[in-house]
Amino acid sequence: MAHTALLYFVGPAGAGKSTLVASFQDWMTANGYEAVTVNLDPGAESVPYEVGIDVRERFTLAEVMDEYSLGPNGAQVVCSDLLALEIDWLGNQIKDIDCDYILVDAPGQTELFLYREASNIFIRGLSPSTGLVMLFDPLLSSTPSGFVTQLLLASAAHLRFPVPLFPVLSKCDLIEQEKVDSVVEWASNLDILEMSLDMSAGMEGVLSSEMLKVLRTLTLESHLIPSSSKEGQGMEDLYSLVQASFAGGEDIEAHRDPS
Ligand SMILES: Nc1nc2c(ncn2[C@@H]2O[C@H](COP(=O)(O)OP(=O)(O)OP(=O)(O)O)[C@@H](O)[C@H]2O)c(=O)[nH]1
Ligand SMILES: [Mg+2]
């Protein structure tokens, strides 16, 4: 039983994680690969893909709110800790899966998922080949200072988890192509991002410019993949990048552990 890699889809609430898991799974199936999905969001009311493993079998956000008399925000925090207790249950299910990629839909409140201790247990403990697909929200990313805040979230994830990180600009059908091109250029060349910040007036520009100095030391310059689940854009680019990272870009079958 084996898989090439396990990919966590993370990013701000509503960035399109669940939809991208669905579109990427569809793309893989259409191209002859096998992807199994895992829903780690106990608060999801419905998910747009066929769920392979579902944490809602263990507990749901509504049950936690009820049991602990909490509102949705407090319950999210409890859920993220309860999730850590499910590591053995999840590990047991995953070890029986034989597929190319395991696609994990992270909980909606990604900041919680990334910053609580539970995430360490997950990201380090479930698979020897783990990657993070980090979604950048297109509307938050379309101004230079907004893009810097998205980079900060990505860099926090990168610092906490020493695993490959694949940045994706999601829902790019919602912004003009010219803007998509600028954002992709900012990601690949922080000098150009800095020049764009210099042109934006006021404290926001100054602060972002200072933050950028920190980000430079993390050498986060990278290839940002524009994607649209609605239009099926970016799936092949995402696949090529993860495949290059986990299987040296060659055919998956040749690299699968036959055990
Ligand atoms: N236009 C457009 N809308 C999209 C795309 N992907 C997702 N959406 C919409 O964006 C909204 C949020 O998508 P989800 O996939 O639920 O986002 P999420 O990150 O899983 O959300 P949470 O789990 O609640 O944080 C839904 O209304 C989707 O239909 C896309 O590529 N283009
Ligand atoms: Mg979701």
PDB file of N, CA and C and ligand atoms in Angstrom, residues 9-21 23 39 41 43-44 46-49 105-110 135 138 169-174 227-233 235, ligand 1:
ATOM      1  N   PHE A   9      -4.404  21.032   1.466  1.00  0.00           N
ATOM      2  CA  PHE A   9      -4.852  22.257   0.809  1.00  0.00           C
ATOM      3  C   PHE A   9      -5.202  23.252   1.908  1.00  0.00           C
ATOM      4  N   VAL A  10      -4.404  24.317   2.008  1.00  0.00           N
ATOM      5  CA  VAL A  10      -4.594  25.295   3.081  1.00  0.00           C
ATOM      6  C   VAL A  10      -4.705  26.706   2.484  1.00  0.00           C
ATOM      7  N   GLY A  11      -5.226  27.625   3.271  1.00  0.00           N
ATOM      8  CA  GLY A  11      -5.377  28.998   2.789  1.00  0.00           C
ATOM      9  C   GLY A  11      -6.520  29.669   3.522  1.00  0.00           C
ATOM     10  N   PRO A  12      -6.686  30.988   3.322  1.00  0.00           N
ATOM     11  CA  PRO A  12      -7.709  31.718   4.077  1.00  0.00           C
ATOM     12  C   PRO A  12      -9.113  31.150   3.881  1.00  0.00           C
ATOM     13  N   ALA A  13      -9.997  31.410   4.851  1.00  0.00           N
ATOM     14  CA  ALA A  13     -11.382  30.934   4.771  1.00  0.00           C
ATOM     15  C   ALA A  13     -12.008  31.375   3.450  1.00  0.00           C
ATOM     16  N   GLY A  14     -12.654  30.456   2.791  1.00  0.00           N
ATOM     17  CA  GLY A  14     -13.363  30.780   1.555  1.00  0.00           C
ATOM     18  C   GLY A  14     -12.475  30.936   0.332  1.00  0.00           C
ATOM     19  N   ALA A  15     -11.185  30.613   0.458  1.00  0.00           N
ATOM     20  CA  ALA A  15     -10.262  30.826  -0.679  1.00  0.00           C
ATOM     21  C   ALA A  15     -10.498  29.840  -1.820  1.00  0.00           C
ATOM     22  N   GLY A  16     -11.251  28.772  -1.542  1.00  0.00           N
ATOM     23  CA  GLY A  16     -11.527  27.806  -2.621  1.00  0.00           C
ATOM     24  C   GLY A  16     -10.838  26.468  -2.429  1.00  0.00           C
ATOM     25  N   LYS A  17     -10.475  26.146  -1.178  1.00  0.00           N
ATOM     26  CA  LYS A  17      -9.744  24.894  -0.901  1.00  0.00           C
ATOM     27  C   LYS A  17     -10.562  23.661  -1.313  1.00  0.00           C
ATOM     28  N   SER A  18     -11.796  23.585  -0.801  1.00  0.00           N
ATOM     29  CA  SER A  18     -12.607  22.387  -1.065  1.00  0.00           C
ATOM     30  C   SER A  18     -12.873  22.242  -2.561  1.00  0.00           C
ATOM     31  N   THR A  19     -13.159  23.353  -3.226  1.00  0.00           N
ATOM     32  CA  THR A  19     -13.449  23.293  -4.665  1.00  0.00           C
ATOM     33  C   THR A  19     -12.209  22.876  -5.452  1.00  0.00           C
ATOM     34  N   LEU A  20     -11.036  23.349  -5.000  1.00  0.00           N
ATOM     35  CA  LEU A  20      -9.807  22.971  -5.705  1.00  0.00           C
ATOM     36  C   LEU A  20      -9.494  21.482  -5.505  1.00  0.00           C
ATOM     37  N   VAL A  21      -9.765  20.974  -4.305  1.00  0.00           N
ATOM     38  CA  VAL A  21      -9.593  19.529  -4.072  1.00  0.00           C
ATOM     39  C   VAL A  21     -10.468  18.762  -5.073  1.00  0.00           C
ATOM     40  N   SER A  23     -11.697  19.832  -8.029  1.00  0.00           N
ATOM     41  CA  SER A  23     -11.250  20.009  -9.423  1.00  0.00           C
ATOM     42  C   SER A  23      -9.957  19.253  -9.689  1.00  0.00           C
ATOM     43  N   ASN A  39     -11.512  14.691   4.065  1.00  0.00           N
ATOM     44  CA  ASN A  39     -12.091  15.926   4.600  1.00  0.00           C
ATOM     45  C   ASN A  39     -11.705  16.054   6.071  1.00  0.00           C
ATOM     46  N   ASP A  41     -12.344  18.888   7.736  1.00  0.00           N
ATOM     47  CA  ASP A  41     -13.111  20.021   8.251  1.00  0.00           C
ATOM     48  C   ASP A  41     -14.387  19.532   8.937  1.00  0.00           C
ATOM     49  N   GLY A  43     -16.499  21.194  10.354  1.00  0.00           N
ATOM     50  CA  GLY A  43     -17.569  22.186  10.206  1.00  0.00           C
ATOM     51  C   GLY A  43     -18.168  22.209   8.804  1.00  0.00           C
ATOM     52  N   ALA A  44     -17.657  21.385   7.899  1.00  0.00           N
ATOM     53  CA  ALA A  44     -18.162  21.427   6.517  1.00  0.00           C
ATOM     54  C   ALA A  44     -19.597  20.922   6.470  1.00  0.00           C
ATOM     55  N   SER A  46     -21.343  20.592   3.466  1.00  0.00           N
ATOM     56  CA  SER A  46     -21.266  19.637   2.355  1.00  0.00           C
ATOM     57  C   SER A  46     -19.929  19.878   1.668  1.00  0.00           C
ATOM     58  N   VAL A  47     -19.422  18.866   1.005  1.00  0.00           N
ATOM     59  CA  VAL A  47     -18.160  19.047   0.282  1.00  0.00           C
ATOM     60  C   VAL A  47     -18.380  18.672  -1.189  1.00  0.00           C
ATOM     61  N   PRO A  48     -17.672  19.375  -2.093  1.00  0.00           N
ATOM     62  CA  PRO A  48     -17.984  19.194  -3.517  1.00  0.00           C
ATOM     63  C   PRO A  48     -17.271  18.016  -4.183  1.00  0.00           C
ATOM     64  N   TYR A  49     -16.768  17.050  -3.400  1.00  0.00           N
ATOM     65  CA  TYR A  49     -16.075  15.899  -3.983  1.00  0.00           C
ATOM     66  C   TYR A  49     -16.537  14.637  -3.256  1.00  0.00           C
ATOM     67  N   ASP A 105      -8.369  18.137   2.464  1.00  0.00           N
ATOM     68  CA  ASP A 105      -9.058  19.426   2.543  1.00  0.00           C
ATOM     69  C   ASP A 105      -8.983  19.901   3.992  1.00  0.00           C
ATOM     70  N   ALA A 106      -8.169  20.936   4.232  1.00  0.00           N
ATOM     71  CA  ALA A 106      -7.958  21.403   5.609  1.00  0.00           C
ATOM     72  C   ALA A 106      -9.187  22.173   6.097  1.00  0.00           C
ATOM     73  N   PRO A 107      -9.336  22.280   7.421  1.00  0.00           N
ATOM     74  CA  PRO A 107     -10.487  23.006   7.966  1.00  0.00           C
ATOM     75  C   PRO A 107     -10.540  24.446   7.459  1.00  0.00           C
ATOM     76  N   GLY A 108     -11.755  25.004   7.406  1.00  0.00           N
ATOM     77  CA  GLY A 108     -11.967  26.349   6.873  1.00  0.00           C
ATOM     78  C   GLY A 108     -11.076  27.398   7.524  1.00  0.00           C
ATOM     79  N   GLN A 109     -10.945  27.325   8.855  1.00  0.00           N
ATOM     80  CA  GLN A 109     -10.123  28.326   9.557  1.00  0.00           C
ATOM     81  C   GLN A 109      -8.673  27.884   9.505  1.00  0.00           C
ATOM     82  N   THR A 110      -8.024  28.148   8.385  1.00  0.00           N
ATOM     83  CA  THR A 110      -6.684  27.610   8.193  1.00  0.00           C
ATOM     84  C   THR A 110      -5.682  28.161   9.198  1.00  0.00           C
ATOM     85  N   LEU A 135      -3.251  28.198  -0.856  1.00  0.00           N
ATOM     86  CA  LEU A 135      -4.078  29.037  -1.729  1.00  0.00           C
ATOM     87  C   LEU A 135      -3.938  30.509  -1.354  1.00  0.00           C
ATOM     88  N   PRO A 138      -7.575  35.588  -4.421  1.00  0.00           N
ATOM     89  CA  PRO A 138      -7.283  36.508  -5.523  1.00  0.00           C
ATOM     90  C   PRO A 138      -7.591  37.967  -5.174  1.00  0.00           C
ATOM     91  N   LEU A 169      -2.560  30.756  -6.840  1.00  0.00           N
ATOM     92  CA  LEU A 169      -3.477  31.895  -6.848  1.00  0.00           C
ATOM     93  C   LEU A 169      -4.841  31.352  -7.271  1.00  0.00           C
ATOM     94  N   SER A 170      -5.765  31.262  -6.305  1.00  0.00           N
ATOM     95  CA  SER A 170      -7.030  30.578  -6.606  1.00  0.00           C
ATOM     96  C   SER A 170      -8.048  31.530  -7.240  1.00  0.00           C
ATOM     97  N   LYS A 171      -9.108  30.961  -7.793  1.00  0.00           N
ATOM     98  CA  LYS A 171     -10.252  31.700  -8.363  1.00  0.00           C
ATOM     99  C   LYS A 171      -9.812  32.826  -9.281  1.00  0.00           C
ATOM    100  N   CYS A 172      -8.772  32.598 -10.100  1.00  0.00           N
ATOM    101  CA  CYS A 172      -8.251  33.737 -10.858  1.00  0.00           C
ATOM    102  C   CYS A 172      -9.186  34.183 -11.980  1.00  0.00           C
ATOM    103  N   ASP A 173     -10.287  33.442 -12.192  1.00  0.00           N
ATOM    104  CA  ASP A 173     -11.300  33.948 -13.133  1.00  0.00           C
ATOM    105  C   ASP A 173     -11.996  35.190 -12.577  1.00  0.00           C
ATOM    106  N   LEU A 174     -11.814  35.445 -11.260  1.00  0.00           N
ATOM    107  CA  LEU A 174     -12.497  36.591 -10.653  1.00  0.00           C
ATOM    108  C   LEU A 174     -11.738  37.908 -10.833  1.00  0.00           C
ATOM    109  N   SER A 227      -4.828  29.586 -10.811  1.00  0.00           N
ATOM    110  CA  SER A 227      -5.760  28.475 -11.029  1.00  0.00           C
ATOM    111  C   SER A 227      -7.205  28.965 -10.941  1.00  0.00           C
ATOM    112  N   SER A 228      -8.066  28.272 -11.641  1.00  0.00           N
ATOM    113  CA  SER A 228      -9.499  28.530 -11.505  1.00  0.00           C
ATOM    114  C   SER A 228     -10.204  27.189 -11.556  1.00  0.00           C
ATOM    115  N   SER A 229     -10.813  26.826 -10.437  1.00  0.00           N
ATOM    116  CA  SER A 229     -11.562  25.566 -10.412  1.00  0.00           C
ATOM    117  C   SER A 229     -12.763  25.685 -11.331  1.00  0.00           C
ATOM    118  N   LYS A 230     -13.294  26.910 -11.439  1.00  0.00           N
ATOM    119  CA  LYS A 230     -14.480  27.130 -12.260  1.00  0.00           C
ATOM    120  C   LYS A 230     -14.150  26.847 -13.732  1.00  0.00           C
ATOM    121  N   GLU A 231     -12.962  27.270 -14.161  1.00  0.00           N
ATOM    122  CA  GLU A 231     -12.608  27.102 -15.574  1.00  0.00           C
ATOM    123  C   GLU A 231     -11.610  25.965 -15.804  1.00  0.00           C
ATOM    124  N   GLY A 232     -11.307  25.236 -14.757  1.00  0.00           N
ATOM    125  CA  GLY A 232     -10.384  24.098 -14.893  1.00  0.00           C
ATOM    126  C   GLY A 232      -8.961  24.520 -15.224  1.00  0.00           C
ATOM    127  N   GLN A 233      -8.589  25.747 -14.832  1.00  0.00           N
ATOM    128  CA  GLN A 233      -7.255  26.252 -15.162  1.00  0.00           C
ATOM    129  C   GLN A 233      -6.241  25.938 -14.057  1.00  0.00           C
ATOM    130  N   MET A 235      -4.618  23.126 -13.257  1.00  0.00           N
ATOM    131  CA  MET A 235      -4.511  21.785 -12.660  1.00  0.00           C
ATOM    132  C   MET A 235      -3.242  21.079 -13.147  1.00  0.00           C
TER     133      MET A 235
HETATM  134  N1  LIG B   1     -15.446  32.127  -9.497  1.00  0.00           N
HETATM  135  C1  LIG B   1     -14.926  31.097  -8.804  1.00  0.00           C
HETATM  136  N2  LIG B   1     -15.473  30.748  -7.631  1.00  0.00           N
HETATM  137  C2  LIG B   1     -14.917  29.726  -6.945  1.00  0.00           C
HETATM  138  C3  LIG B   1     -13.773  29.019  -7.440  1.00  0.00           C
HETATM  139  N3  LIG B   1     -13.424  28.081  -6.531  1.00  0.00           N
HETATM  140  C4  LIG B   1     -14.324  28.177  -5.524  1.00  0.00           C
HETATM  141  N4  LIG B   1     -15.224  29.160  -5.771  1.00  0.00           N
HETATM  142  C5  LIG B   1     -16.356  29.570  -4.910  1.00  0.00           C
HETATM  143  O1  LIG B   1     -15.832  30.144  -3.711  1.00  0.00           O
HETATM  144  C6  LIG B   1     -16.639  29.795  -2.583  1.00  0.00           C
HETATM  145  C7  LIG B   1     -15.777  29.131  -1.515  1.00  0.00           C
HETATM  146  O2  LIG B   1     -15.237  27.939  -2.059  1.00  0.00           O
HETATM  147  P1  LIG B   1     -14.795  26.726  -1.131  1.00  0.00           P
HETATM  148  O3  LIG B   1     -14.166  25.733  -2.026  1.00  0.00           O
HETATM  149  O4  LIG B   1     -15.905  26.297  -0.264  1.00  0.00           O
HETATM  150  O5  LIG B   1     -13.689  27.466  -0.256  1.00  0.00           O
HETATM  151  P2  LIG B   1     -12.951  26.910   1.057  1.00  0.00           P
HETATM  152  O6  LIG B   1     -11.608  27.546   1.101  1.00  0.00           O
HETATM  153  O7  LIG B   1     -13.026  25.427   1.074  1.00  0.00           O
HETATM  154  O8  LIG B   1     -13.892  27.520   2.170  1.00  0.00           O
HETATM  155  P3  LIG B   1     -13.867  27.189   3.752  1.00  0.00           P
HETATM  156  O9  LIG B   1     -13.636  25.715   3.894  1.00  0.00           O
HETATM  157  O10 LIG B   1     -15.216  27.628   4.226  1.00  0.00           O
HETATM  158  O11 LIG B   1     -12.754  28.025   4.301  1.00  0.00           O
HETATM  159  C8  LIG B   1     -17.740  28.876  -3.133  1.00  0.00           C
HETATM  160  O12 LIG B   1     -18.884  29.657  -3.355  1.00  0.00           O
HETATM  161  C9  LIG B   1     -17.169  28.376  -4.451  1.00  0.00           C
HETATM  162  O13 LIG B   1     -18.169  28.068  -5.398  1.00  0.00           O
HETATM  163  C10 LIG B   1     -13.223  29.428  -8.691  1.00  0.00           C
HETATM  164  O14 LIG B   1     -12.224  28.918  -9.216  1.00  0.00           O
HETATM  165  N5  LIG B   1     -13.832  30.491  -9.323  1.00  0.00           N
END
